[in-house]
Each structure stands twice: as structure tokens, then as C-alpha cells.
Amino acid sequence: LLAMLRLGTQGVEEMWHNGEMFPNGLFFLKYVMQAALIGTLIDLWRLGEHIMEKLRKIFSRNTMESRRAEQIDPFMFGYEYQYILLMFSITLFYAVVTPVILPVGLVFMCLKHFVDKYNLIYIYPKAPESDNQLTQRVIG
């Protein structure tokens, strides 16, 4: 049993010294770079939303459906939150193996922050004013 464990650990040490332990480091570096540059550009253009709006208008049967097609869908907080957490996790995990991924992850976080901030302020519809009723009901 000890001989098998020694052989197993020697194989792992050899893989570690040859750099074969984490062969995907470069892949994830490219992935985060593409998400930072191409992904945030697509979020800024909102190309998918524009295409869906045009398709809904084409296939609308009356004026009410046509007006509903022009309305902007709300911001998808759940999707965006899990996407940012995924990129953050990938950046931290592969920072040990590929340290170059840290500045790329920082660029992604900064670009994503500014694009989402722009979209939330100027593009997506705002929630109606509540006169702080929720906070007052929770606290008092």
C-alpha cells in the first residue's frame, strides 16, 4: 500500500513540476479577456434585446401587443449577479497558477461595473417611488 501511495505522489509531483497540473490556465485567461471586452460590449449594445423587440413587433397581432413589444424588459439581477460571481471565482482560483489573470479580472470587473451602472441609470425602467414604505414597515 505504501509503495502505491509513493508512486501516486511521485506522479503528482512530476505533473506539478512539469506544469501539467492546471493546463486550463491559459484557456480561462482568454475566457475572462473575452468576457471583459466582447461581453461588456454586447451588454452595452443590448443586441439580443433589440432583436427580440423587432421579432415581437413583427409577430404582434394588434396594437396592444405592439406597444408591449416596445417596452424594455427589467434588468436581470439574478443572472448578472451569478455571472459576476463566476468571473470573480475563476479569477481568484486561477490567480495561483496564472497570475496574469488578476489584472484581466480587474478590467472585467471595472468594465462590467460601468456598463451595468450606465444601463441601470439610463436604459432600464426605474421602479416606482415607494416613499420608503418598505423600510418603514420592516423597521417599525
PDB file of N, CA and C in Angstrom, residues 26-107:
ATOM      1  N   LEU A  26      -4.463  29.068 -19.315  1.00  0.00           N
ATOM      2  CA  LEU A  26      -4.488  29.953 -20.472  1.00  0.00           C
ATOM      3  C   LEU A  26      -5.894  30.047 -21.053  1.00  0.00           C
ATOM      4  N   PHE A  27      -6.624  28.945 -21.027  1.00  0.00           N
ATOM      5  CA  PHE A  27      -8.000  28.960 -21.528  1.00  0.00           C
ATOM      6  C   PHE A  27      -8.853  29.937 -20.730  1.00  0.00           C
ATOM      7  N   PHE A  28      -8.758  29.878 -19.406  1.00  0.00           N
ATOM      8  CA  PHE A  28      -9.578  30.754 -18.579  1.00  0.00           C
ATOM      9  C   PHE A  28      -9.105  32.204 -18.653  1.00  0.00           C
ATOM     10  N   LEU A  29      -7.824  32.419 -18.896  1.00  0.00           N
ATOM     11  CA  LEU A  29      -7.334  33.774 -19.119  1.00  0.00           C
ATOM     12  C   LEU A  29      -7.998  34.363 -20.362  1.00  0.00           C
ATOM     13  N   LYS A  30      -8.030  33.588 -21.436  1.00  0.00           N
ATOM     14  CA  LYS A  30      -8.695  34.046 -22.664  1.00  0.00           C
ATOM     15  C   LYS A  30     -10.189  34.237 -22.441  1.00  0.00           C
ATOM     16  N   TYR A  31     -10.788  33.351 -21.653  1.00  0.00           N
ATOM     17  CA  TYR A  31     -12.222  33.432 -21.379  1.00  0.00           C
ATOM     18  C   TYR A  31     -12.575  34.725 -20.644  1.00  0.00           C
ATOM     19  N   VAL A  32     -11.787  35.069 -19.642  1.00  0.00           N
ATOM     20  CA  VAL A  32     -12.051  36.298 -18.882  1.00  0.00           C
ATOM     21  C   VAL A  32     -11.779  37.527 -19.748  1.00  0.00           C
ATOM     22  N   MET A  33     -10.762  37.459 -20.609  1.00  0.00           N
ATOM     23  CA  MET A  33     -10.482  38.581 -21.520  1.00  0.00           C
ATOM     24  C   MET A  33     -11.642  38.803 -22.484  1.00  0.00           C
ATOM     25  N   GLN A  34     -12.164  37.715 -23.041  1.00  0.00           N
ATOM     26  CA  GLN A  34     -13.288  37.849 -23.965  1.00  0.00           C
ATOM     27  C   GLN A  34     -14.539  38.339 -23.243  1.00  0.00           C
ATOM     28  N   ALA A  35     -14.746  37.883 -22.041  1.00  0.00           N
ATOM     29  CA  ALA A  35     -15.897  38.355 -21.272  1.00  0.00           C
ATOM     30  C   ALA A  35     -15.756  39.839 -20.958  1.00  0.00           C
ATOM     31  N   ALA A  36     -14.522  40.269 -20.685  1.00  0.00           N
ATOM     32  CA  ALA A  36     -14.294  41.673 -20.355  1.00  0.00           C
ATOM     33  C   ALA A  36     -14.517  42.574 -21.568  1.00  0.00           C
ATOM     34  N   LEU A  37     -14.010  42.174 -22.698  1.00  0.00           N
ATOM     35  CA  LEU A  37     -14.072  43.054 -23.862  1.00  0.00           C
ATOM     36  C   LEU A  37     -15.335  42.835 -24.693  1.00  0.00           C
ATOM     37  N   ILE A  38     -15.570  41.618 -25.123  1.00  0.00           N
ATOM     38  CA  ILE A  38     -16.703  41.350 -26.010  1.00  0.00           C
ATOM     39  C   ILE A  38     -18.013  41.311 -25.220  1.00  0.00           C
ATOM     40  N   GLY A  39     -18.001  40.680 -24.047  1.00  0.00           N
ATOM     41  CA  GLY A  39     -19.216  40.551 -23.263  1.00  0.00           C
ATOM     42  C   GLY A  39     -19.781  41.883 -22.806  1.00  0.00           C
ATOM     43  N   THR A  40     -18.913  42.771 -22.332  1.00  0.00           N
ATOM     44  CA  THR A  40     -19.413  44.072 -21.880  1.00  0.00           C
ATOM     45  C   THR A  40     -19.850  44.931 -23.064  1.00  0.00           C
ATOM     46  N   LEU A  41     -19.218  44.761 -24.209  1.00  0.00           N
ATOM     47  CA  LEU A  41     -19.647  45.488 -25.404  1.00  0.00           C
ATOM     48  C   LEU A  41     -21.041  45.039 -25.831  1.00  0.00           C
ATOM     49  N   ILE A  42     -21.304  43.756 -25.769  1.00  0.00           N
ATOM     50  CA  ILE A  42     -22.627  43.236 -26.109  1.00  0.00           C
ATOM     51  C   ILE A  42     -23.661  43.713 -25.082  1.00  0.00           C
ATOM     52  N   ASP A  43     -23.276  43.760 -23.805  1.00  0.00           N
ATOM     53  CA  ASP A  43     -24.187  44.286 -22.779  1.00  0.00           C
ATOM     54  C   ASP A  43     -24.500  45.756 -23.020  1.00  0.00           C
ATOM     55  N   LEU A  44     -23.518  46.501 -23.504  1.00  0.00           N
ATOM     56  CA  LEU A  44     -23.726  47.918 -23.778  1.00  0.00           C
ATOM     57  C   LEU A  44     -24.627  48.119 -24.987  1.00  0.00           C
ATOM     58  N   TRP A  45     -24.453  47.310 -26.014  1.00  0.00           N
ATOM     59  CA  TRP A  45     -25.289  47.416 -27.224  1.00  0.00           C
ATOM     60  C   TRP A  45     -26.676  46.847 -27.011  1.00  0.00           C
ATOM     61  N   ARG A  46     -26.806  45.843 -26.109  1.00  0.00           N
ATOM     62  CA  ARG A  46     -28.068  45.149 -25.865  1.00  0.00           C
ATOM     63  C   ARG A  46     -28.642  44.596 -27.160  1.00  0.00           C
ATOM     64  N   LEU A  47     -27.789  43.949 -27.941  1.00  0.00           N
ATOM     65  CA  LEU A  47     -28.167  43.445 -29.261  1.00  0.00           C
ATOM     66  C   LEU A  47     -29.285  42.410 -29.181  1.00  0.00           C
ATOM     67  N   GLY A  48     -29.197  41.486 -28.231  1.00  0.00           N
ATOM     68  CA  GLY A  48     -30.221  40.456 -28.093  1.00  0.00           C
ATOM     69  C   GLY A  48     -31.589  41.036 -27.785  1.00  0.00           C
ATOM     70  N   GLU A  49     -31.615  42.070 -26.944  1.00  0.00           N
ATOM     71  CA  GLU A  49     -32.885  42.697 -26.598  1.00  0.00           C
ATOM     72  C   GLU A  49     -33.482  43.423 -27.794  1.00  0.00           C
ATOM     73  N   HIS A  50     -32.644  44.056 -28.608  1.00  0.00           N
ATOM     74  CA  HIS A  50     -33.148  44.742 -29.796  1.00  0.00           C
ATOM     75  C   HIS A  50     -33.711  43.754 -30.818  1.00  0.00           C
ATOM     76  N   ILE A  51     -33.046  42.635 -30.977  1.00  0.00           N
ATOM     77  CA  ILE A  51     -33.541  41.618 -31.917  1.00  0.00           C
ATOM     78  C   ILE A  51     -34.874  41.060 -31.437  1.00  0.00           C
ATOM     79  N   MET A  52     -34.974  40.764 -30.143  1.00  0.00           N
ATOM     80  CA  MET A  52     -36.233  40.240 -29.610  1.00  0.00           C
ATOM     81  C   MET A  52     -37.361  41.273 -29.733  1.00  0.00           C
ATOM     82  N   GLU A  53     -37.047  42.542 -29.544  1.00  0.00           N
ATOM     83  CA  GLU A  53     -38.056  43.584 -29.696  1.00  0.00           C
ATOM     84  C   GLU A  53     -38.583  43.619 -31.128  1.00  0.00           C
ATOM     85  N   LYS A  54     -37.676  43.556 -32.101  1.00  0.00           N
ATOM     86  CA  LYS A  54     -38.095  43.574 -33.509  1.00  0.00           C
ATOM     87  C   LYS A  54     -38.935  42.345 -33.849  1.00  0.00           C
ATOM     88  N   LEU A  55     -38.525  41.176 -33.341  1.00  0.00           N
ATOM     89  CA  LEU A  55     -39.294  39.968 -33.620  1.00  0.00           C
ATOM     90  C   LEU A  55     -40.681  40.031 -32.977  1.00  0.00           C
ATOM     91  N   ARG A  56     -40.765  40.552 -31.763  1.00  0.00           N
ATOM     92  CA  ARG A  56     -42.076  40.688 -31.110  1.00  0.00           C
ATOM     93  C   ARG A  56     -42.971  41.656 -31.866  1.00  0.00           C
ATOM     94  N   LYS A  57     -42.378  42.733 -32.405  1.00  0.00           N
ATOM     95  CA  LYS A  57     -43.171  43.681 -33.176  1.00  0.00           C
ATOM     96  C   LYS A  57     -43.655  43.072 -34.483  1.00  0.00           C
ATOM     97  N   ILE A  58     -42.808  42.270 -35.111  1.00  0.00           N
ATOM     98  CA  ILE A  58     -43.193  41.644 -36.373  1.00  0.00           C
ATOM     99  C   ILE A  58     -44.348  40.679 -36.163  1.00  0.00           C
ATOM    100  N   PHE A  59     -44.271  39.899 -35.090  1.00  0.00           N
ATOM    101  CA  PHE A  59     -45.284  38.875 -34.849  1.00  0.00           C
ATOM    102  C   PHE A  59     -46.454  39.352 -33.976  1.00  0.00           C
ATOM    103  N   SER A  60     -46.515  40.639 -33.681  1.00  0.00           N
ATOM    104  CA  SER A  60     -47.641  41.138 -32.887  1.00  0.00           C
ATOM    105  C   SER A  60     -48.898  41.183 -33.754  1.00  0.00           C
ATOM    106  N   ARG A  61     -50.042  40.896 -33.140  1.00  0.00           N
ATOM    107  CA  ARG A  61     -51.300  40.825 -33.878  1.00  0.00           C
ATOM    108  C   ARG A  61     -52.145  42.078 -33.733  1.00  0.00           C
ATOM    109  N   ASN A  62     -51.908  42.861 -32.708  1.00  0.00           N
ATOM    110  CA  ASN A  62     -52.694  44.084 -32.536  1.00  0.00           C
ATOM    111  C   ASN A  62     -51.803  45.172 -31.943  1.00  0.00           C
ATOM    112  N   THR A  63     -52.380  46.352 -31.745  1.00  0.00           N
ATOM    113  CA  THR A  63     -51.578  47.484 -31.279  1.00  0.00           C
ATOM    114  C   THR A  63     -51.121  47.314 -29.829  1.00  0.00           C
ATOM    115  N   MET A  64     -51.914  46.626 -29.016  1.00  0.00           N
ATOM    116  CA  MET A  64     -51.514  46.422 -27.623  1.00  0.00           C
ATOM    117  C   MET A  64     -50.265  45.541 -27.540  1.00  0.00           C
ATOM    118  N   GLU A  65     -50.222  44.482 -28.327  1.00  0.00           N
ATOM    119  CA  GLU A  65     -49.023  43.636 -28.347  1.00  0.00           C
ATOM    120  C   GLU A  65     -47.834  44.403 -28.920  1.00  0.00           C
ATOM    121  N   SER A  66     -48.085  45.271 -29.868  1.00  0.00           N
ATOM    122  CA  SER A  66     -47.014  46.076 -30.450  1.00  0.00           C
ATOM    123  C   SER A  66     -46.432  47.029 -29.412  1.00  0.00           C
ATOM    124  N   ARG A  67     -47.304  47.663 -28.609  1.00  0.00           N
ATOM    125  CA  ARG A  67     -46.823  48.547 -27.547  1.00  0.00           C
ATOM    126  C   ARG A  67     -46.067  47.775 -26.482  1.00  0.00           C
ATOM    127  N   ARG A  68     -46.557  46.583 -26.145  1.00  0.00           N
ATOM    128  CA  ARG A  68     -45.890  45.752 -25.148  1.00  0.00           C
ATOM    129  C   ARG A  68     -44.517  45.299 -25.642  1.00  0.00           C
ATOM    130  N   ALA A  69     -44.374  45.118 -26.953  1.00  0.00           N
ATOM    131  CA  ALA A  69     -43.088  44.711 -27.526  1.00  0.00           C
ATOM    132  C   ALA A  69     -42.058  45.818 -27.416  1.00  0.00           C
ATOM    133  N   GLU A  70     -42.503  47.071 -27.393  1.00  0.00           N
ATOM    134  CA  GLU A  70     -41.573  48.197 -27.301  1.00  0.00           C
ATOM    135  C   GLU A  70     -41.052  48.420 -25.888  1.00  0.00           C
ATOM    136  N   GLN A  71     -41.715  47.852 -24.888  1.00  0.00           N
ATOM    137  CA  GLN A  71     -41.281  48.038 -23.510  1.00  0.00           C
ATOM    138  C   GLN A  71     -39.981  47.281 -23.257  1.00  0.00           C
ATOM    139  N   ILE A  72     -39.114  47.888 -22.493  1.00  0.00           N
ATOM    140  CA  ILE A  72     -37.821  47.281 -22.178  1.00  0.00           C
ATOM    141  C   ILE A  72     -38.004  46.320 -21.011  1.00  0.00           C
ATOM    142  N   ASP A  73     -37.457  45.131 -21.157  1.00  0.00           N
ATOM    143  CA  ASP A  73     -37.517  44.148 -20.077  1.00  0.00           C
ATOM    144  C   ASP A  73     -36.713  44.642 -18.882  1.00  0.00           C
ATOM    145  N   PRO A  74     -37.082  44.254 -17.670  1.00  0.00           N
ATOM    146  CA  PRO A  74     -36.322  44.704 -16.491  1.00  0.00           C
ATOM    147  C   PRO A  74     -34.916  44.087 -16.455  1.00  0.00           C
ATOM    148  N   PHE A  75     -34.059  44.734 -15.701  1.00  0.00           N
ATOM    149  CA  PHE A  75     -32.682  44.271 -15.539  1.00  0.00           C
ATOM    150  C   PHE A  75     -32.682  42.928 -14.821  1.00  0.00           C
ATOM    151  N   MET A  76     -31.925  41.973 -15.336  1.00  0.00           N
ATOM    152  CA  MET A  76     -31.899  40.623 -14.755  1.00  0.00           C
ATOM    153  C   MET A  76     -30.815  40.547 -13.672  1.00  0.00           C
ATOM    154  N   PHE A  77     -31.188  40.923 -12.457  1.00  0.00           N
ATOM    155  CA  PHE A  77     -30.221  40.960 -11.361  1.00  0.00           C
ATOM    156  C   PHE A  77     -29.653  39.579 -11.063  1.00  0.00           C
ATOM    157  N   GLY A  78     -30.507  38.556 -11.057  1.00  0.00           N
ATOM    158  CA  GLY A  78     -30.054  37.210 -10.731  1.00  0.00           C
ATOM    159  C   GLY A  78     -28.995  36.712 -11.691  1.00  0.00           C
ATOM    160  N   TYR A  79     -29.221  36.894 -12.977  1.00  0.00           N
ATOM    161  CA  TYR A  79     -28.258  36.441 -13.982  1.00  0.00           C
ATOM    162  C   TYR A  79     -26.952  37.218 -13.874  1.00  0.00           C
ATOM    163  N   GLU A  80     -27.045  38.522 -13.797  1.00  0.00           N
ATOM    164  CA  GLU A  80     -25.830  39.345 -13.746  1.00  0.00           C
ATOM    165  C   GLU A  80     -25.027  39.089 -12.478  1.00  0.00           C
ATOM    166  N   TYR A  81     -25.715  38.873 -11.363  1.00  0.00           N
ATOM    167  CA  TYR A  81     -25.036  38.615 -10.095  1.00  0.00           C
ATOM    168  C   TYR A  81     -24.264  37.303 -10.152  1.00  0.00           C
ATOM    169  N   GLN A  82     -24.898  36.245 -10.654  1.00  0.00           N
ATOM    170  CA  GLN A  82     -24.188  34.962 -10.714  1.00  0.00           C
ATOM    171  C   GLN A  82     -23.066  35.004 -11.743  1.00  0.00           C
ATOM    172  N   TYR A  83     -23.215  35.788 -12.799  1.00  0.00           N
ATOM    173  CA  TYR A  83     -22.166  35.903 -13.817  1.00  0.00           C
ATOM    174  C   TYR A  83     -20.938  36.602 -13.241  1.00  0.00           C
ATOM    175  N   ILE A  84     -21.153  37.662 -12.481  1.00  0.00           N
ATOM    176  CA  ILE A  84     -20.026  38.363 -11.857  1.00  0.00           C
ATOM    177  C   ILE A  84     -19.341  37.470 -10.817  1.00  0.00           C
ATOM    178  N   LEU A  85     -20.132  36.718 -10.039  1.00  0.00           N
ATOM    179  CA  LEU A  85     -19.538  35.808  -9.062  1.00  0.00           C
ATOM    180  C   LEU A  85     -18.739  34.699  -9.740  1.00  0.00           C
ATOM    181  N   LEU A  86     -19.225  34.218 -10.880  1.00  0.00           N
ATOM    182  CA  LEU A  86     -18.483  33.196 -11.631  1.00  0.00           C
ATOM    183  C   LEU A  86     -17.141  33.738 -12.088  1.00  0.00           C
ATOM    184  N   MET A  87     -17.136  34.929 -12.665  1.00  0.00           N
ATOM    185  CA  MET A  87     -15.879  35.521 -13.142  1.00  0.00           C
ATOM    186  C   MET A  87     -14.930  35.815 -11.979  1.00  0.00           C
ATOM    187  N   PHE A  88     -15.471  36.262 -10.875  1.00  0.00           N
ATOM    188  CA  PHE A  88     -14.649  36.525  -9.695  1.00  0.00           C
ATOM    189  C   PHE A  88     -14.012  35.228  -9.190  1.00  0.00           C
ATOM    190  N   SER A  89     -14.796  34.147  -9.158  1.00  0.00           N
ATOM    191  CA  SER A  89     -14.282  32.852  -8.699  1.00  0.00           C
ATOM    192  C   SER A  89     -13.208  32.319  -9.638  1.00  0.00           C
ATOM    193  N   ILE A  90     -13.443  32.408 -10.924  1.00  0.00           N
ATOM    194  CA  ILE A  90     -12.447  31.953 -11.903  1.00  0.00           C
ATOM    195  C   ILE A  90     -11.160  32.755 -11.745  1.00  0.00           C
ATOM    196  N   THR A  91     -11.300  34.062 -11.586  1.00  0.00           N
ATOM    197  CA  THR A  91     -10.115  34.915 -11.448  1.00  0.00           C
ATOM    198  C   THR A  91      -9.316  34.553 -10.203  1.00  0.00           C
ATOM    199  N   LEU A  92      -9.989  34.377  -9.084  1.00  0.00           N
ATOM    200  CA  LEU A  92      -9.266  34.046  -7.856  1.00  0.00           C
ATOM    201  C   LEU A  92      -8.661  32.651  -7.893  1.00  0.00           C
ATOM    202  N   PHE A  93      -9.395  31.697  -8.440  1.00  0.00           N
ATOM    203  CA  PHE A  93      -8.899  30.322  -8.471  1.00  0.00           C
ATOM    204  C   PHE A  93      -7.665  30.194  -9.356  1.00  0.00           C
ATOM    205  N   TYR A  94      -7.702  30.783 -10.529  1.00  0.00           N
ATOM    206  CA  TYR A  94      -6.579  30.644 -11.453  1.00  0.00           C
ATOM    207  C   TYR A  94      -5.482  31.678 -11.235  1.00  0.00           C
ATOM    208  N   ALA A  95      -5.649  32.577 -10.271  1.00  0.00           N
ATOM    209  CA  ALA A  95      -4.597  33.544  -9.972  1.00  0.00           C
ATOM    210  C   ALA A  95      -3.362  32.862  -9.398  1.00  0.00           C
ATOM    211  N   VAL A  96      -3.557  31.727  -8.758  1.00  0.00           N
ATOM    212  CA  VAL A  96      -2.421  30.987  -8.194  1.00  0.00           C
ATOM    213  C   VAL A  96      -1.557  30.410  -9.307  1.00  0.00           C
ATOM    214  N   VAL A  97      -2.197  29.917 -10.353  1.00  0.00           N
ATOM    215  CA  VAL A  97      -1.493  29.242 -11.439  1.00  0.00           C
ATOM    216  C   VAL A  97      -1.073  30.224 -12.521  1.00  0.00           C
ATOM    217  N   THR A  98      -1.973  31.132 -12.868  1.00  0.00           N
ATOM    218  CA  THR A  98      -1.716  32.107 -13.931  1.00  0.00           C
ATOM    219  C   THR A  98      -1.929  33.506 -13.347  1.00  0.00           C
ATOM    220  N   PRO A  99      -0.900  34.113 -12.774  1.00  0.00           N
ATOM    221  CA  PRO A  99      -1.083  35.408 -12.098  1.00  0.00           C
ATOM    222  C   PRO A  99      -1.513  36.539 -13.027  1.00  0.00           C
ATOM    223  N   VAL A 100      -1.313  36.372 -14.318  1.00  0.00           N
ATOM    224  CA  VAL A 100      -1.686  37.420 -15.270  1.00  0.00           C
ATOM    225  C   VAL A 100      -3.200  37.613 -15.308  1.00  0.00           C
ATOM    226  N   ILE A 101      -3.949  36.650 -14.819  1.00  0.00           N
ATOM    227  CA  ILE A 101      -5.404  36.732 -14.868  1.00  0.00           C
ATOM    228  C   ILE A 101      -5.951  37.783 -13.901  1.00  0.00           C
ATOM    229  N   LEU A 102      -5.192  38.168 -12.880  1.00  0.00           N
ATOM    230  CA  LEU A 102      -5.677  39.163 -11.916  1.00  0.00           C
ATOM    231  C   LEU A 102      -5.957  40.529 -12.537  1.00  0.00           C
ATOM    232  N   PRO A 103      -5.028  41.114 -13.309  1.00  0.00           N
ATOM    233  CA  PRO A 103      -5.371  42.408 -13.933  1.00  0.00           C
ATOM    234  C   PRO A 103      -6.503  42.283 -14.947  1.00  0.00           C
ATOM    235  N   VAL A 104      -6.562  41.155 -15.637  1.00  0.00           N
ATOM    236  CA  VAL A 104      -7.643  40.950 -16.609  1.00  0.00           C
ATOM    237  C   VAL A 104      -8.984  40.859 -15.876  1.00  0.00           C
ATOM    238  N   GLY A 105      -9.011  40.163 -14.741  1.00  0.00           N
ATOM    239  CA  GLY A 105     -10.226  40.092 -13.939  1.00  0.00           C
ATOM    240  C   GLY A 105     -10.629  41.458 -13.406  1.00  0.00           C
ATOM    241  N   LEU A 106      -9.639  42.273 -13.032  1.00  0.00           N
ATOM    242  CA  LEU A 106      -9.924  43.630 -12.564  1.00  0.00           C
ATOM    243  C   LEU A 106     -10.522  44.471 -13.689  1.00  0.00           C
ATOM    244  N   VAL A 107      -9.977  44.334 -14.895  1.00  0.00           N
ATOM    245  CA  VAL A 107     -10.527  45.061 -16.050  1.00  0.00           C
ATOM    246  C   VAL A 107     -11.966  44.619 -16.296  1.00  0.00           C
TER     247      VAL A 107
END
